[in-house]
mmCIF file of C-alpha atoms in Angstrom:
data_model
loop_
_atom_site.group_PDB
_atom_site.id
_atom_site.type_symbol
_atom_site.label_atom_id
_atom_site.label_comp_id
_atom_site.label_asym_id
_atom_site.label_seq_id
_atom_site.Cartn_x
_atom_site.Cartn_y
_atom_site.Cartn_z
ATOM 1 C CA MET X 1 0.099 -0.231 -0.161
ATOM 2 C CA SER X 2 1.625 3.439 -1.017
ATOM 3 C CA GLY X 3 1.604 6.124 2.074
ATOM 4 C CA SER X 4 1.927 8.840 -0.499
ATOM 5 C CA GLY X 5 -0.948 11.428 0.696
ATOM 6 C CA VAL X 6 -2.169 9.820 3.750
ATOM 7 C CA SER X 7 -2.392 11.539 6.508
ATOM 8 C CA LEU X 8 -0.422 11.634 10.046
ATOM 9 C CA GLN X 9 -3.708 10.750 11.816
ATOM 10 C CA ASP X 10 -4.847 7.982 9.530
ATOM 11 C CA LEU X 11 -1.320 6.307 9.971
ATOM 12 C CA VAL X 12 -1.438 6.731 13.724
ATOM 13 C CA HIS X 13 -4.842 5.080 13.437
ATOM 14 C CA ALA X 14 -3.617 2.439 11.788
ATOM 15 C CA ALA X 15 -0.764 1.872 13.572
ATOM 16 C CA LEU X 16 -2.493 1.833 16.798
ATOM 17 C CA ALA X 17 -4.885 -0.864 15.557
ATOM 18 C CA ASN X 18 -2.156 -2.953 14.312
ATOM 19 C CA LEU X 19 -0.306 -2.367 17.328
ATOM 20 C CA ALA X 20 -3.282 -3.524 19.119
ATOM 21 C CA GLY X 21 -3.930 -6.519 17.289
ATOM 22 C CA GLU X 22 -2.425 -9.884 17.055
ATOM 23 C CA LYS X 23 0.904 -10.561 18.866
ATOM 24 C CA TRP X 24 3.657 -13.197 18.869
ATOM 25 C CA ALA X 25 5.686 -14.524 21.322
ATOM 26 C CA VAL X 26 9.163 -13.193 20.914
ATOM 27 C CA SER X 27 10.799 -16.791 20.218
ATOM 28 C CA ASP X 28 7.845 -16.864 17.434
ATOM 29 C CA ALA X 29 7.985 -14.036 16.238
ATOM 30 C CA GLY X 30 10.574 -14.367 13.473
ATOM 31 C CA PRO X 31 8.401 -15.447 10.356
ATOM 32 C CA HIS X 32 5.872 -12.195 11.288
ATOM 33 C CA VAL X 33 8.567 -9.363 11.526
ATOM 34 C CA PRO X 34 9.383 -7.927 7.837
ATOM 35 C CA ALA X 35 12.877 -6.319 7.145
ATOM 36 C CA ARG X 36 10.793 -3.172 6.643
ATOM 37 C CA PRO X 37 10.530 0.248 8.442
ATOM 38 C CA GLY X 38 7.434 0.752 10.788
ATOM 39 C CA LEU X 39 6.767 0.362 14.595
ATOM 40 C CA TYR X 40 6.778 -2.404 17.070
ATOM 41 C CA ALA X 41 4.742 -2.999 20.339
ATOM 42 C CA ILE X 42 6.746 -4.814 22.939
ATOM 43 C CA TYR X 43 3.908 -6.430 25.620
ATOM 44 C CA GLY X 44 4.642 -8.329 28.813
ATOM 45 C CA ASP X 45 2.323 -11.073 30.462
ATOM 46 C CA GLU X 46 1.230 -10.778 34.008
ATOM 47 C CA THR X 47 4.666 -11.865 35.611
ATOM 48 C CA ALA X 48 6.909 -9.505 33.488
ATOM 49 C CA TRP X 49 4.608 -6.763 34.796
ATOM 50 C CA SER X 50 4.905 -7.869 38.511
ATOM 51 C CA GLU X 51 8.636 -8.726 38.402
ATOM 52 C CA LEU X 52 9.231 -5.163 36.541
ATOM 53 C CA GLU X 53 7.061 -3.758 39.894
ATOM 54 C CA LEU X 54 4.772 -1.998 37.524
ATOM 55 C CA THR X 55 1.029 -1.426 37.661
ATOM 56 C CA PRO X 56 -0.282 -4.020 35.162
ATOM 57 C CA VAL X 57 -2.286 -2.379 32.228
ATOM 58 C CA PRO X 58 -3.096 -5.723 30.282
ATOM 59 C CA THR X 59 -4.184 -3.925 26.998
ATOM 60 C CA ALA X 60 -1.020 -1.865 26.687
ATOM 61 C CA PRO X 61 2.361 -1.912 25.553
ATOM 62 C CA LEU X 62 5.281 -2.111 27.717
ATOM 63 C CA TYR X 63 7.314 -0.217 25.439
ATOM 64 C CA VAL X 64 6.939 1.212 21.606
ATOM 65 C CA GLY X 65 9.704 2.025 19.141
ATOM 66 C CA LYS X 66 10.457 2.441 15.666
ATOM 67 C CA ALA X 67 12.510 1.373 13.092
ATOM 68 C CA GLU X 68 13.478 3.264 10.229
ATOM 69 C CA GLU X 69 14.973 0.613 7.716
ATOM 70 C CA SER X 70 14.095 -2.898 9.128
ATOM 71 C CA LEU X 71 11.884 -4.152 11.558
ATOM 72 C CA ALA X 72 13.737 -7.503 11.778
ATOM 73 C CA SER X 73 17.251 -6.425 12.423
ATOM 74 C CA ARG X 74 16.150 -3.510 14.833
ATOM 75 C CA ASP X 75 13.581 -5.546 16.716
ATOM 76 C CA LEU X 76 14.328 -9.292 16.510
ATOM 77 C CA ASP X 77 17.911 -9.112 16.302
ATOM 78 C CA GLY X 78 18.640 -5.680 18.118
ATOM 79 C CA HIS X 79 16.640 -5.973 21.235
ATOM 80 C CA PHE X 80 16.258 -10.161 21.122
ATOM 81 C CA ALA X 81 19.224 -11.925 19.128
ATOM 82 C CA LEU X 82 16.991 -14.472 17.683
ATOM 83 C CA SER X 83 18.704 -14.631 14.661
ATOM 84 C CA SER X 84 21.726 -17.123 14.388
ATOM 85 C CA SER X 85 24.059 -14.236 13.136
ATOM 86 C CA SER X 86 22.532 -11.771 16.008
ATOM 87 C CA SER X 87 23.763 -11.317 19.529
ATOM 88 C CA ALA X 88 21.895 -8.788 21.168
ATOM 89 C CA ARG X 89 23.774 -6.468 23.656
ATOM 90 C CA THR X 90 21.932 -4.193 26.684
ATOM 91 C CA GLY X 91 25.203 -1.118 25.739
ATOM 92 C CA SER X 92 22.989 -0.805 22.180
ATOM 93 C CA SER X 93 19.484 -1.005 22.959
ATOM 94 C CA THR X 94 17.683 1.601 25.388
ATOM 95 C CA VAL X 95 14.532 -0.958 25.926
ATOM 96 C CA ARG X 96 16.788 -3.165 27.009
ATOM 97 C CA ARG X 97 19.011 -0.636 29.469
ATOM 98 C CA SER X 98 15.080 0.055 30.700
ATOM 99 C CA PHE X 99 14.353 -3.345 31.165
ATOM 100 C CA ALA X 100 17.745 -4.611 32.742
ATOM 101 C CA ALA X 101 17.173 -1.269 35.050
ATOM 102 C CA LEU X 102 14.172 -2.786 36.579
ATOM 103 C CA LEU X 103 14.598 -6.114 36.757
ATOM 104 C CA LYS X 104 18.482 -5.724 38.362
ATOM 105 C CA HIS X 105 17.389 -7.088 41.741
ATOM 106 C CA ALA X 106 15.219 -9.926 40.179
ATOM 107 C CA LEU X 107 17.802 -11.235 37.679
ATOM 108 C CA ASP X 108 20.745 -10.073 39.645
ATOM 109 C CA LEU X 109 21.905 -7.840 36.823
ATOM 110 C CA ARG X 110 24.906 -5.449 37.427
ATOM 111 C CA GLY X 111 26.253 -2.431 35.001
ATOM 112 C CA MET X 112 29.270 -2.208 33.215
ATOM 113 C CA PRO X 113 30.978 0.005 30.630
ATOM 114 C CA ARG X 114 29.582 -1.372 27.073
ATOM 115 C CA ASN X 115 32.879 -1.138 26.226
ATOM 116 C CA PRO X 116 35.467 -1.999 28.956
ATOM 117 C CA GLU X 117 38.686 -1.265 26.528
ATOM 118 C CA LYS X 118 37.058 2.535 26.067
ATOM 119 C CA PRO X 119 34.913 3.170 29.222
ATOM 120 C CA GLU X 120 32.826 5.938 28.695
ATOM 121 C CA ARG X 121 29.330 7.247 27.923
ATOM 122 C CA PHE X 122 27.983 5.109 30.993
ATOM 123 C CA ALA X 123 24.498 6.173 30.497
ATOM 124 C CA ASN X 124 24.542 3.198 27.664
ATOM 125 C CA TYR X 125 25.770 0.710 30.172
ATOM 126 C CA GLY X 126 25.887 -3.120 29.200
ATOM 127 C CA LEU X 127 25.764 -5.902 31.866
ATOM 128 C CA ALA X 128 28.469 -7.536 33.487
ATOM 129 C CA GLY X 129 29.176 -11.273 33.488
ATOM 130 C CA ASP X 130 26.410 -13.085 31.749
ATOM 131 C CA GLY X 131 23.537 -10.646 32.352
ATOM 132 C CA ASP X 132 23.121 -10.230 28.688
ATOM 133 C CA SER X 133 22.279 -13.926 28.870
ATOM 134 C CA ARG X 134 19.760 -13.949 31.461
ATOM 135 C CA LEU X 135 17.853 -10.274 30.301
ATOM 136 C CA ASN X 136 17.724 -13.084 26.686
ATOM 137 C CA ALA X 137 16.295 -15.451 28.459
ATOM 138 C CA TRP X 138 13.866 -13.651 30.388
ATOM 139 C CA MET X 139 12.849 -11.400 27.472
ATOM 140 C CA ARG X 140 11.831 -14.336 25.462
ATOM 141 C CA SER X 141 10.144 -15.982 28.106
ATOM 142 C CA ARG X 142 7.584 -13.028 29.169
ATOM 143 C CA LEU X 143 7.209 -10.848 26.412
ATOM 144 C CA SER X 144 5.546 -10.693 23.016
ATOM 145 C CA LEU X 145 5.516 -8.394 19.932
ATOM 146 C CA ALA X 146 3.276 -6.509 17.660
ATOM 147 C CA ILE X 147 4.203 -4.592 14.387
ATOM 148 C CA TRP X 148 2.932 -2.075 12.091
ATOM 149 C CA GLU X 149 4.612 -2.190 8.835
ATOM 150 C CA ALA X 150 4.856 1.449 7.697
ATOM 151 C CA PRO X 151 3.179 2.090 3.852
ATOM 152 C CA TYR X 152 5.817 2.445 0.985
ATOM 153 C CA ALA X 153 6.100 6.023 0.424
ATOM 154 C CA MET X 154 5.081 7.120 3.336
ATOM 155 C CA SER X 155 5.474 11.245 3.201
ATOM 156 C CA VAL X 156 4.783 11.548 6.993
ATOM 157 C CA PRO X 157 8.165 10.885 9.448
ATOM 158 C CA LEU X 158 7.945 8.007 10.748
ATOM 159 C CA ARG X 159 9.327 9.438 14.310
ATOM 160 C CA LEU X 160 5.960 11.336 14.129
ATOM 161 C CA VAL X 161 3.616 8.634 13.805
ATOM 162 C CA GLU X 162 5.798 7.168 16.656
ATOM 163 C CA ALA X 163 5.257 10.379 18.774
ATOM 164 C CA GLN X 164 1.742 10.067 18.658
ATOM 165 C CA VAL X 165 1.494 6.436 19.547
ATOM 166 C CA ILE X 166 3.812 6.954 22.500
ATOM 167 C CA ALA X 167 1.692 9.907 23.574
ATOM 168 C CA HIS X 168 -1.487 7.535 23.566
ATOM 169 C CA TYR X 169 -0.154 4.426 25.107
ATOM 170 C CA ALA X 170 2.654 6.214 27.968
ATOM 171 C CA PRO X 171 4.221 2.732 28.125
ATOM 172 C CA PRO X 172 6.205 2.468 30.936
ATOM 173 C CA ILE X 173 9.363 1.876 29.589
ATOM 174 C CA ASN X 174 9.672 4.353 27.110
ATOM 175 C CA ILE X 175 11.613 7.140 28.646
ATOM 176 C CA ALA X 176 11.759 9.771 25.428
ATOM 177 C CA GLY X 177 8.564 11.387 24.659
ATOM 178 C CA ASN X 178 6.514 9.787 27.340
ATOM 179 C CA PRO X 179 3.895 12.182 28.465
ATOM 180 C CA HIS X 180 4.369 10.893 32.290
ATOM 181 C CA LYS X 181 7.497 11.773 34.219
ATOM 182 C CA LEU X 182 8.908 7.808 34.874
ATOM 183 C CA ALA X 183 10.945 9.001 38.035
ATOM 184 C CA ARG X 184 11.676 5.197 39.378
ATOM 185 C CA LEU X 185 12.618 4.025 36.037
ATOM 186 C CA SER X 186 15.277 6.850 35.788
ATOM 187 C CA ARG X 187 16.679 6.272 39.229
ATOM 188 C CA ALA X 188 16.986 2.566 38.203
ATOM 189 C CA ARG X 189 19.004 3.586 34.910
ATOM 190 C CA ALA X 190 21.043 6.035 36.778
ATOM 191 C CA VAL X 191 22.040 3.216 39.491
ATOM 192 C CA MET X 192 23.157 0.944 36.542
ATOM 193 C CA ALA X 193 25.222 3.842 34.854
ATOM 194 C CA SER X 194 26.797 4.255 38.270
ATOM 195 C CA GLU X 195 28.187 0.861 38.738
ATOM 196 C CA ALA X 196 29.443 1.011 34.943
ATOM 197 C CA SER X 197 31.401 4.328 35.800
ATOM 198 C CA ALA X 198 32.685 2.319 38.773
ATOM 199 C CA PHE X 199 33.238 -1.006 37.388
ATOM 200 C CA LEU X 200 36.786 -0.910 36.593
ATOM 201 C CA GLY X 201 37.806 0.109 39.691
ATOM 202 C CA SER X 202 35.585 -2.811 41.977
#
């Protein structure tokens, strides 16, 4: 479907409908996620909301993000490392950093520089030891995905559609663009960043 001439509100309506529709467990999502631009929504089961210590909103996503080039590479590979050639790393994924911060105690996670050989930008922390593996396992067992594939030749910037979808849902893992102040998440991420800063001296 061509997206030329389609209004922002029409695109937002279509995105919301798709992201509230069919969902797939992370481990089963591969065949359904195209190498196309679009939005994705990450949902959690009841246990996920509990372990994240968030007030459950079963019909709402935990996180909404965009892929400017490929939902498959950004979502499946970058966040979940589902393909054999990918390796998800928390230091390269803001959604993984948010999940890791809130699951620090539940999964016994510790922040470290994402590149110990060149420690910098500690807010983009990685996870020490086998923390990425533990987070991978948790995400794959507790989360599901929905996607909205952007129409071809869409004249509206994808970021504008994403912004309105985030404003609609106010997902509790989205810091940027969220209409709510996520003070607890910000504090939790700051703790991990502080650990990363002190990691090499520990």
